[in-house]
Amino acid sequence: MNVALIGYGKMGKTIEGILIQRGHVIVSIIDIDNQEAFHSEAFKSADVAIEFTTPSVAYDNYLKCFEAQIPVVAGTTGWLAHLETIKMMCENEGKTFFYAPNYSLGVNIFFALNAYLSQLMNHFPEYDVSISETHHIHKLDAPSGTAITLAGDIINQVERKKHWTPEKTDEPTGLFIESIREGEIPGIHEVVYESDIDCIQIRHNAKNRMGLALGAVLAAEFTVGKKGFLGMKDMLKLITE
């Protein structure tokens, strides 16, 4: 497939290597210093665009891809205020968009574990639940999209939790998400259920960026030729209920 890479930082370069290994052609690389490339014939020849940039520019990048009739695999988090608009464009205008808060296969298994555990823990109100996420100092959004997804699945199942909060609070309905930015850590996510007598923890620790990058490439391969709003459950057929 012909691929446009939008964002050429560490993640973009890792994705580039995997694309080449898998025999794909990179027809366009767009970064902050060559925005005019969105209007190039090379960009318009792409079968799919893979986008890993920053929250402030991601949504505009998606609109530029849609204008060129190019499906998008979105790897940026922190832009979700526009998510419903993207879904409507997919439904009403025939656009194609693949979004995941995290492209790692391991993290998506972790999502399934979290959803199942939260169903069980709804019956045990003596346990309070919290989330901790740790990432490298270059990550701009906090909490991470992965942590917000974990929190959403918990809130959907654990009736005593009504909303997530980035601030530690004594309010029993609040689900605290602690965000830590440290060194070059690719990503650590932990869900903790704690009572007066014991503690239950599930944890995912990304060792490097390879899992994320491979997942994004697999998502691009899956997306080509499809229509609509897509996600990891579509690709992996994960069953969480």
PDB file of C-alpha atoms in Angstrom:
ATOM      1  CA  MET A   1       0.000   0.000   0.000  1.00  0.00           C
ATOM      2  CA  ASN A   2       0.995   3.623  -0.488  1.00  0.00           C
ATOM      3  CA  VAL A   3       1.270   5.419   2.855  1.00  0.00           C
ATOM      4  CA  ALA A   4       1.483   9.054   3.896  1.00  0.00           C
ATOM      5  CA  LEU A   5       3.210   9.645   7.234  1.00  0.00           C
ATOM      6  CA  ILE A   6       2.019  12.726   9.099  1.00  0.00           C
ATOM      7  CA  GLY A   7       4.411  13.459  11.943  1.00  0.00           C
ATOM      8  CA  TYR A   8       8.066  12.485  11.711  1.00  0.00           C
ATOM      9  CA  GLY A   9       9.212  12.333  15.292  1.00  0.00           C
ATOM     10  CA  LYS A  10      10.403   9.213  17.080  1.00  0.00           C
ATOM     11  CA  MET A  11       7.132   7.395  16.524  1.00  0.00           C
ATOM     12  CA  GLY A  12       6.907   8.395  12.876  1.00  0.00           C
ATOM     13  CA  LYS A  13      10.413   7.130  12.213  1.00  0.00           C
ATOM     14  CA  THR A  14       9.691   3.847  13.988  1.00  0.00           C
ATOM     15  CA  ILE A  15       6.555   3.402  11.873  1.00  0.00           C
ATOM     16  CA  GLU A  16       8.590   4.199   8.753  1.00  0.00           C
ATOM     17  CA  GLY A  17      10.957   1.322   9.503  1.00  0.00           C
ATOM     18  CA  ILE A  18       8.116  -1.169   9.988  1.00  0.00           C
ATOM     19  CA  LEU A  19       6.365  -0.033   6.803  1.00  0.00           C
ATOM     20  CA  ILE A  20       9.536  -0.597   4.806  1.00  0.00           C
ATOM     21  CA  GLN A  21      10.079  -4.008   6.407  1.00  0.00           C
ATOM     22  CA  ARG A  22       6.544  -5.027   5.433  1.00  0.00           C
ATOM     23  CA  GLY A  23       7.011  -3.952   1.812  1.00  0.00           C
ATOM     24  CA  HIS A  24       4.899  -0.793   1.800  1.00  0.00           C
ATOM     25  CA  VAL A  25       5.715   2.430  -0.049  1.00  0.00           C
ATOM     26  CA  ILE A  26       5.915   5.750   1.791  1.00  0.00           C
ATOM     27  CA  VAL A  27       4.764   8.304  -0.769  1.00  0.00           C
ATOM     28  CA  SER A  28       4.742  11.374   1.481  1.00  0.00           C
ATOM     29  CA  ILE A  29       6.206  12.440   4.827  1.00  0.00           C
ATOM     30  CA  ILE A  30       4.667  15.578   6.321  1.00  0.00           C
ATOM     31  CA  ASP A  31       6.035  17.344   9.371  1.00  0.00           C
ATOM     32  CA  ILE A  32       5.850  20.822  10.835  1.00  0.00           C
ATOM     33  CA  ASP A  33       8.289  22.295   8.289  1.00  0.00           C
ATOM     34  CA  ASN A  34       6.576  21.136   5.053  1.00  0.00           C
ATOM     35  CA  GLN A  35       2.841  21.660   5.526  1.00  0.00           C
ATOM     36  CA  GLU A  36       2.483  22.505   1.841  1.00  0.00           C
ATOM     37  CA  ALA A  37       2.932  18.783   1.125  1.00  0.00           C
ATOM     38  CA  PHE A  38      -0.747  18.263   2.041  1.00  0.00           C
ATOM     39  CA  HIS A  39      -1.518  19.722  -1.391  1.00  0.00           C
ATOM     40  CA  SER A  40       1.006  17.612  -3.314  1.00  0.00           C
ATOM     41  CA  GLU A  41       0.168  14.892  -5.810  1.00  0.00           C
ATOM     42  CA  ALA A  42       2.396  12.529  -3.832  1.00  0.00           C
ATOM     43  CA  PHE A  43       0.231  12.967  -0.735  1.00  0.00           C
ATOM     44  CA  LYS A  44      -2.968  12.546  -2.741  1.00  0.00           C
ATOM     45  CA  SER A  45      -1.661   9.214  -4.103  1.00  0.00           C
ATOM     46  CA  ALA A  46      -1.672   7.639  -0.625  1.00  0.00           C
ATOM     47  CA  ASP A  47      -4.012   4.752   0.152  1.00  0.00           C
ATOM     48  CA  VAL A  48      -3.943   5.689   3.831  1.00  0.00           C
ATOM     49  CA  ALA A  49      -2.362   8.255   6.145  1.00  0.00           C
ATOM     50  CA  ILE A  50      -0.862   7.427   9.541  1.00  0.00           C
ATOM     51  CA  GLU A  51      -0.904  10.459  11.844  1.00  0.00           C
ATOM     52  CA  PHE A  52       1.149  10.862  15.042  1.00  0.00           C
ATOM     53  CA  THR A  53       1.554  14.552  15.844  1.00  0.00           C
ATOM     54  CA  THR A  54       0.291  16.776  18.688  1.00  0.00           C
ATOM     55  CA  PRO A  55      -3.208  17.507  20.018  1.00  0.00           C
ATOM     56  CA  SER A  56      -3.199  21.116  18.781  1.00  0.00           C
ATOM     57  CA  VAL A  57      -2.852  20.187  15.087  1.00  0.00           C
ATOM     58  CA  ALA A  58      -4.280  16.665  14.865  1.00  0.00           C
ATOM     59  CA  TYR A  59      -7.883  17.564  14.013  1.00  0.00           C
ATOM     60  CA  ASP A  60      -6.849  19.945  11.226  1.00  0.00           C
ATOM     61  CA  ASN A  61      -4.623  17.207   9.829  1.00  0.00           C
ATOM     62  CA  TYR A  62      -7.573  14.824   9.737  1.00  0.00           C
ATOM     63  CA  LEU A  63      -9.687  17.343   7.846  1.00  0.00           C
ATOM     64  CA  LYS A  64      -6.904  17.793   5.283  1.00  0.00           C
ATOM     65  CA  CYS A  65      -6.783  14.031   4.776  1.00  0.00           C
ATOM     66  CA  PHE A  66     -10.558  13.873   4.356  1.00  0.00           C
ATOM     67  CA  GLU A  67     -10.401  16.698   1.809  1.00  0.00           C
ATOM     68  CA  ALA A  68      -7.947  14.581  -0.198  1.00  0.00           C
ATOM     69  CA  GLN A  69     -10.190  11.493   0.230  1.00  0.00           C
ATOM     70  CA  ILE A  70      -7.482   9.673   2.188  1.00  0.00           C
ATOM     71  CA  PRO A  71      -8.399   7.309   5.057  1.00  0.00           C
ATOM     72  CA  VAL A  72      -6.764   8.153   8.386  1.00  0.00           C
ATOM     73  CA  VAL A  73      -5.158   6.059  11.095  1.00  0.00           C
ATOM     74  CA  ALA A  74      -5.043   8.450  14.055  1.00  0.00           C
ATOM     75  CA  GLY A  75      -2.385   7.951  16.687  1.00  0.00           C
ATOM     76  CA  THR A  76      -2.546  11.326  18.414  1.00  0.00           C
ATOM     77  CA  THR A  77      -4.470  11.671  21.677  1.00  0.00           C
ATOM     78  CA  GLY A  78      -5.781  14.766  23.433  1.00  0.00           C
ATOM     79  CA  TRP A  79      -8.074  15.986  20.611  1.00  0.00           C
ATOM     80  CA  LEU A  80     -11.229  14.075  21.550  1.00  0.00           C
ATOM     81  CA  ALA A  81     -13.442  17.149  21.808  1.00  0.00           C
ATOM     82  CA  HIS A  82     -13.779  16.677  18.028  1.00  0.00           C
ATOM     83  CA  LEU A  83     -14.436  12.932  18.120  1.00  0.00           C
ATOM     84  CA  GLU A  84     -18.193  13.125  17.557  1.00  0.00           C
ATOM     85  CA  THR A  85     -17.652  15.408  14.545  1.00  0.00           C
ATOM     86  CA  ILE A  86     -15.262  12.856  13.044  1.00  0.00           C
ATOM     87  CA  LYS A  87     -17.788  10.060  13.630  1.00  0.00           C
ATOM     88  CA  MET A  88     -20.513  12.093  11.933  1.00  0.00           C
ATOM     89  CA  MET A  89     -18.280  12.751   8.923  1.00  0.00           C
ATOM     90  CA  CYS A  90     -17.639   9.036   8.630  1.00  0.00           C
ATOM     91  CA  GLU A  91     -21.349   8.258   8.855  1.00  0.00           C
ATOM     92  CA  ASN A  92     -22.724  11.077   6.706  1.00  0.00           C
ATOM     93  CA  GLU A  93     -19.920  11.762   4.232  1.00  0.00           C
ATOM     94  CA  GLY A  94     -18.386   8.310   3.730  1.00  0.00           C
ATOM     95  CA  LYS A  95     -15.032   9.173   5.333  1.00  0.00           C
ATOM     96  CA  THR A  96     -12.756   6.498   6.784  1.00  0.00           C
ATOM     97  CA  PHE A  97     -11.106   6.931  10.163  1.00  0.00           C
ATOM     98  CA  PHE A  98      -9.372   4.443  12.460  1.00  0.00           C
ATOM     99  CA  TYR A  99      -8.866   5.597  16.035  1.00  0.00           C
ATOM    100  CA  ALA A 100      -7.405   3.857  19.062  1.00  0.00           C
ATOM    101  CA  PRO A 101      -6.235   5.450  22.298  1.00  0.00           C
ATOM    102  CA  ASN A 102      -3.387   2.927  22.143  1.00  0.00           C
ATOM    103  CA  TYR A 103      -2.313   0.713  19.234  1.00  0.00           C
ATOM    104  CA  SER A 104      -0.421  -1.868  21.279  1.00  0.00           C
ATOM    105  CA  LEU A 105      -1.890  -5.390  21.155  1.00  0.00           C
ATOM    106  CA  GLY A 106      -0.873  -5.838  24.785  1.00  0.00           C
ATOM    107  CA  VAL A 107      -2.686  -2.667  25.857  1.00  0.00           C
ATOM    108  CA  ASN A 108      -5.852  -3.774  24.096  1.00  0.00           C
ATOM    109  CA  ILE A 109      -5.712  -7.080  25.959  1.00  0.00           C
ATOM    110  CA  PHE A 110      -5.201  -4.934  29.076  1.00  0.00           C
ATOM    111  CA  PHE A 111      -8.376  -3.001  28.168  1.00  0.00           C
ATOM    112  CA  ALA A 112     -10.284  -6.292  28.037  1.00  0.00           C
ATOM    113  CA  LEU A 113      -8.892  -7.354  31.427  1.00  0.00           C
ATOM    114  CA  ASN A 114      -9.806  -3.987  32.918  1.00  0.00           C
ATOM    115  CA  ALA A 115     -13.374  -4.162  31.616  1.00  0.00           C
ATOM    116  CA  TYR A 116     -13.853  -7.673  33.015  1.00  0.00           C
ATOM    117  CA  LEU A 117     -12.279  -6.824  36.375  1.00  0.00           C
ATOM    118  CA  SER A 118     -14.471  -3.738  36.723  1.00  0.00           C
ATOM    119  CA  GLN A 119     -17.569  -5.899  36.268  1.00  0.00           C
ATOM    120  CA  LEU A 120     -16.436  -8.078  39.156  1.00  0.00           C
ATOM    121  CA  MET A 121     -15.421  -5.184  41.413  1.00  0.00           C
ATOM    122  CA  ASN A 122     -18.791  -3.473  41.082  1.00  0.00           C
ATOM    123  CA  HIS A 123     -19.991  -5.961  43.706  1.00  0.00           C
ATOM    124  CA  PHE A 124     -17.289  -5.079  46.237  1.00  0.00           C
ATOM    125  CA  PRO A 125     -17.766  -1.487  47.440  1.00  0.00           C
ATOM    126  CA  GLU A 126     -15.085  -1.868  50.119  1.00  0.00           C
ATOM    127  CA  TYR A 127     -12.494  -1.437  47.330  1.00  0.00           C
ATOM    128  CA  ASP A 128     -11.650   2.020  46.031  1.00  0.00           C
ATOM    129  CA  VAL A 129     -10.163   2.212  42.533  1.00  0.00           C
ATOM    130  CA  SER A 130      -7.573   4.529  40.999  1.00  0.00           C
ATOM    131  CA  ILE A 131      -5.433   4.712  37.863  1.00  0.00           C
ATOM    132  CA  SER A 132      -1.804   5.714  37.422  1.00  0.00           C
ATOM    133  CA  GLU A 133      -0.142   6.486  34.079  1.00  0.00           C
ATOM    134  CA  THR A 134       3.522   7.315  33.485  1.00  0.00           C
ATOM    135  CA  HIS A 135       4.993   8.588  30.207  1.00  0.00           C
ATOM    136  CA  HIS A 136       8.042  10.384  28.822  1.00  0.00           C
ATOM    137  CA  ILE A 137       8.443  14.089  29.419  1.00  0.00           C
ATOM    138  CA  HIS A 138       7.633  14.920  25.767  1.00  0.00           C
ATOM    139  CA  LYS A 139       4.020  13.739  25.997  1.00  0.00           C
ATOM    140  CA  LEU A 140       1.830  16.843  25.988  1.00  0.00           C
ATOM    141  CA  ASP A 141      -1.579  15.555  27.059  1.00  0.00           C
ATOM    142  CA  ALA A 142      -2.423  14.336  30.543  1.00  0.00           C
ATOM    143  CA  PRO A 143      -4.067  12.078  31.458  1.00  0.00           C
ATOM    144  CA  SER A 144      -3.160   9.838  28.546  1.00  0.00           C
ATOM    145  CA  GLY A 145      -5.839   8.668  26.132  1.00  0.00           C
ATOM    146  CA  THR A 146      -5.200   5.131  27.354  1.00  0.00           C
ATOM    147  CA  ALA A 147      -5.859   6.136  30.970  1.00  0.00           C
ATOM    148  CA  ILE A 148      -9.066   7.931  29.981  1.00  0.00           C
ATOM    149  CA  THR A 149     -10.246   4.812  28.140  1.00  0.00           C
ATOM    150  CA  LEU A 150      -9.474   2.665  31.192  1.00  0.00           C
ATOM    151  CA  ALA A 151     -11.395   5.128  33.361  1.00  0.00           C
ATOM    152  CA  GLY A 152     -14.384   5.117  31.006  1.00  0.00           C
ATOM    153  CA  ASP A 153     -14.634   1.334  31.110  1.00  0.00           C
ATOM    154  CA  ILE A 154     -14.462   1.378  34.919  1.00  0.00           C
ATOM    155  CA  ILE A 155     -17.118   4.103  35.209  1.00  0.00           C
ATOM    156  CA  ASN A 156     -19.401   2.126  32.888  1.00  0.00           C
ATOM    157  CA  GLN A 157     -19.247  -0.887  35.204  1.00  0.00           C
ATOM    158  CA  VAL A 158     -18.511   0.328  38.732  1.00  0.00           C
ATOM    159  CA  GLU A 159     -21.674   2.109  39.815  1.00  0.00           C
ATOM    160  CA  ARG A 160     -20.022   3.980  42.696  1.00  0.00           C
ATOM    161  CA  LYS A 161     -17.745   5.854  40.281  1.00  0.00           C
ATOM    162  CA  LYS A 162     -19.367   8.616  38.235  1.00  0.00           C
ATOM    163  CA  HIS A 163     -16.470  10.584  36.736  1.00  0.00           C
ATOM    164  CA  TRP A 164     -12.680  10.657  36.531  1.00  0.00           C
ATOM    165  CA  THR A 165     -10.553  13.432  37.992  1.00  0.00           C
ATOM    166  CA  PRO A 166      -6.868  14.411  37.649  1.00  0.00           C
ATOM    167  CA  GLU A 167      -6.891  15.620  41.260  1.00  0.00           C
ATOM    168  CA  LYS A 168      -6.810  13.335  44.289  1.00  0.00           C
ATOM    169  CA  THR A 169     -10.038  13.831  46.212  1.00  0.00           C
ATOM    170  CA  ASP A 170     -12.024  12.363  49.078  1.00  0.00           C
ATOM    171  CA  GLU A 171     -15.158  12.466  46.937  1.00  0.00           C
ATOM    172  CA  PRO A 172     -16.196   8.778  46.666  1.00  0.00           C
ATOM    173  CA  THR A 173     -17.703   9.114  43.185  1.00  0.00           C
ATOM    174  CA  GLY A 174     -14.461  10.448  41.666  1.00  0.00           C
ATOM    175  CA  LEU A 175     -11.975   8.126  39.943  1.00  0.00           C
ATOM    176  CA  PHE A 176      -8.477   9.560  40.422  1.00  0.00           C
ATOM    177  CA  ILE A 177      -6.042   9.376  37.496  1.00  0.00           C
ATOM    178  CA  GLU A 178      -2.465  10.156  38.477  1.00  0.00           C
ATOM    179  CA  SER A 179      -0.286  11.386  35.595  1.00  0.00           C
ATOM    180  CA  ILE A 180       3.512  11.223  35.867  1.00  0.00           C
ATOM    181  CA  ARG A 181       5.943  12.560  33.244  1.00  0.00           C
ATOM    182  CA  GLU A 182       9.422  11.148  33.679  1.00  0.00           C
ATOM    183  CA  GLY A 183      12.491  10.550  31.489  1.00  0.00           C
ATOM    184  CA  GLU A 184      11.883   8.616  28.270  1.00  0.00           C
ATOM    185  CA  ILE A 185       9.351   6.072  29.594  1.00  0.00           C
ATOM    186  CA  PRO A 186       7.244   4.765  26.651  1.00  0.00           C
ATOM    187  CA  GLY A 187       4.189   4.122  28.819  1.00  0.00           C
ATOM    188  CA  ILE A 188       3.095   2.460  32.059  1.00  0.00           C
ATOM    189  CA  HIS A 189      -0.570   2.091  33.048  1.00  0.00           C
ATOM    190  CA  GLU A 190      -1.815   0.640  36.311  1.00  0.00           C
ATOM    191  CA  VAL A 191      -5.298   0.075  37.734  1.00  0.00           C
ATOM    192  CA  VAL A 192      -5.428  -0.392  41.507  1.00  0.00           C
ATOM    193  CA  TYR A 193      -8.318  -1.612  43.659  1.00  0.00           C
ATOM    194  CA  GLU A 194      -7.505  -1.094  47.322  1.00  0.00           C
ATOM    195  CA  SER A 195      -9.323  -1.983  50.533  1.00  0.00           C
ATOM    196  CA  ASP A 196      -8.311  -1.891  54.195  1.00  0.00           C
ATOM    197  CA  ILE A 197      -7.105  -5.486  53.988  1.00  0.00           C
ATOM    198  CA  ASP A 198      -5.569  -5.958  50.535  1.00  0.00           C
ATOM    199  CA  CYS A 199      -4.825  -4.539  47.114  1.00  0.00           C
ATOM    200  CA  ILE A 200      -5.566  -5.813  43.586  1.00  0.00           C
ATOM    201  CA  GLN A 201      -3.478  -4.430  40.723  1.00  0.00           C
ATOM    202  CA  ILE A 202      -3.281  -4.910  36.973  1.00  0.00           C
ATOM    203  CA  ARG A 203      -0.438  -3.236  35.074  1.00  0.00           C
ATOM    204  CA  HIS A 204       0.841  -2.797  31.542  1.00  0.00           C
ATOM    205  CA  ASN A 205       4.412  -1.662  30.939  1.00  0.00           C
ATOM    206  CA  ALA A 206       5.465  -0.815  27.380  1.00  0.00           C
ATOM    207  CA  LYS A 207       9.164  -1.629  26.959  1.00  0.00           C
ATOM    208  CA  ASN A 208       9.547   0.425  23.777  1.00  0.00           C
ATOM    209  CA  ARG A 209       7.594   2.045  20.939  1.00  0.00           C
ATOM    210  CA  MET A 210       7.629  -1.009  18.690  1.00  0.00           C
ATOM    211  CA  GLY A 211       4.282  -2.368  19.870  1.00  0.00           C
ATOM    212  CA  LEU A 212       2.552   0.948  19.200  1.00  0.00           C
ATOM    213  CA  ALA A 213       4.193   1.366  15.814  1.00  0.00           C
ATOM    214  CA  LEU A 214       3.409  -2.169  14.635  1.00  0.00           C
ATOM    215  CA  GLY A 215      -0.188  -1.799  15.775  1.00  0.00           C
ATOM    216  CA  ALA A 216      -0.549   1.409  13.773  1.00  0.00           C
ATOM    217  CA  VAL A 217       0.820  -0.265  10.641  1.00  0.00           C
ATOM    218  CA  LEU A 218      -1.517  -3.249  11.106  1.00  0.00           C
ATOM    219  CA  ALA A 219      -4.384  -0.790  11.539  1.00  0.00           C
ATOM    220  CA  ALA A 220      -3.423   0.917   8.276  1.00  0.00           C
ATOM    221  CA  GLU A 221      -3.372  -2.428   6.476  1.00  0.00           C
ATOM    222  CA  PHE A 222      -6.799  -3.208   7.920  1.00  0.00           C
ATOM    223  CA  THR A 223      -8.249   0.213   7.054  1.00  0.00           C
ATOM    224  CA  VAL A 224      -7.424   0.276   3.337  1.00  0.00           C
ATOM    225  CA  GLY A 225     -10.560  -0.476   1.327  1.00  0.00           C
ATOM    226  CA  LYS A 226     -12.975   0.047   4.227  1.00  0.00           C
ATOM    227  CA  LYS A 227     -15.407   2.824   5.108  1.00  0.00           C
ATOM    228  CA  GLY A 228     -16.590   4.326   8.365  1.00  0.00           C
ATOM    229  CA  PHE A 229     -15.292   4.794  11.889  1.00  0.00           C
ATOM    230  CA  LEU A 230     -13.047   1.893  12.886  1.00  0.00           C
ATOM    231  CA  GLY A 231     -11.171   0.799  15.996  1.00  0.00           C
ATOM    232  CA  MET A 232      -9.071  -1.939  17.535  1.00  0.00           C
ATOM    233  CA  LYS A 233     -12.102  -4.044  18.422  1.00  0.00           C
ATOM    234  CA  ASP A 234     -12.948  -4.178  14.715  1.00  0.00           C
ATOM    235  CA  MET A 235      -9.434  -5.253  13.839  1.00  0.00           C
ATOM    236  CA  LEU A 236      -8.730  -7.632  16.705  1.00  0.00           C
ATOM    237  CA  LYS A 237     -12.296  -8.821  17.353  1.00  0.00           C
ATOM    238  CA  LEU A 238     -11.684  -8.529  21.084  1.00  0.00           C
ATOM    239  CA  ILE A 239     -14.616  -9.763  23.141  1.00  0.00           C
ATOM    240  CA  THR A 240     -14.971  -7.959  26.458  1.00  0.00           C
ATOM    241  CA  GLU A 241     -18.496  -8.917  27.427  1.00  0.00           C
TER     242      GLU A 241
END
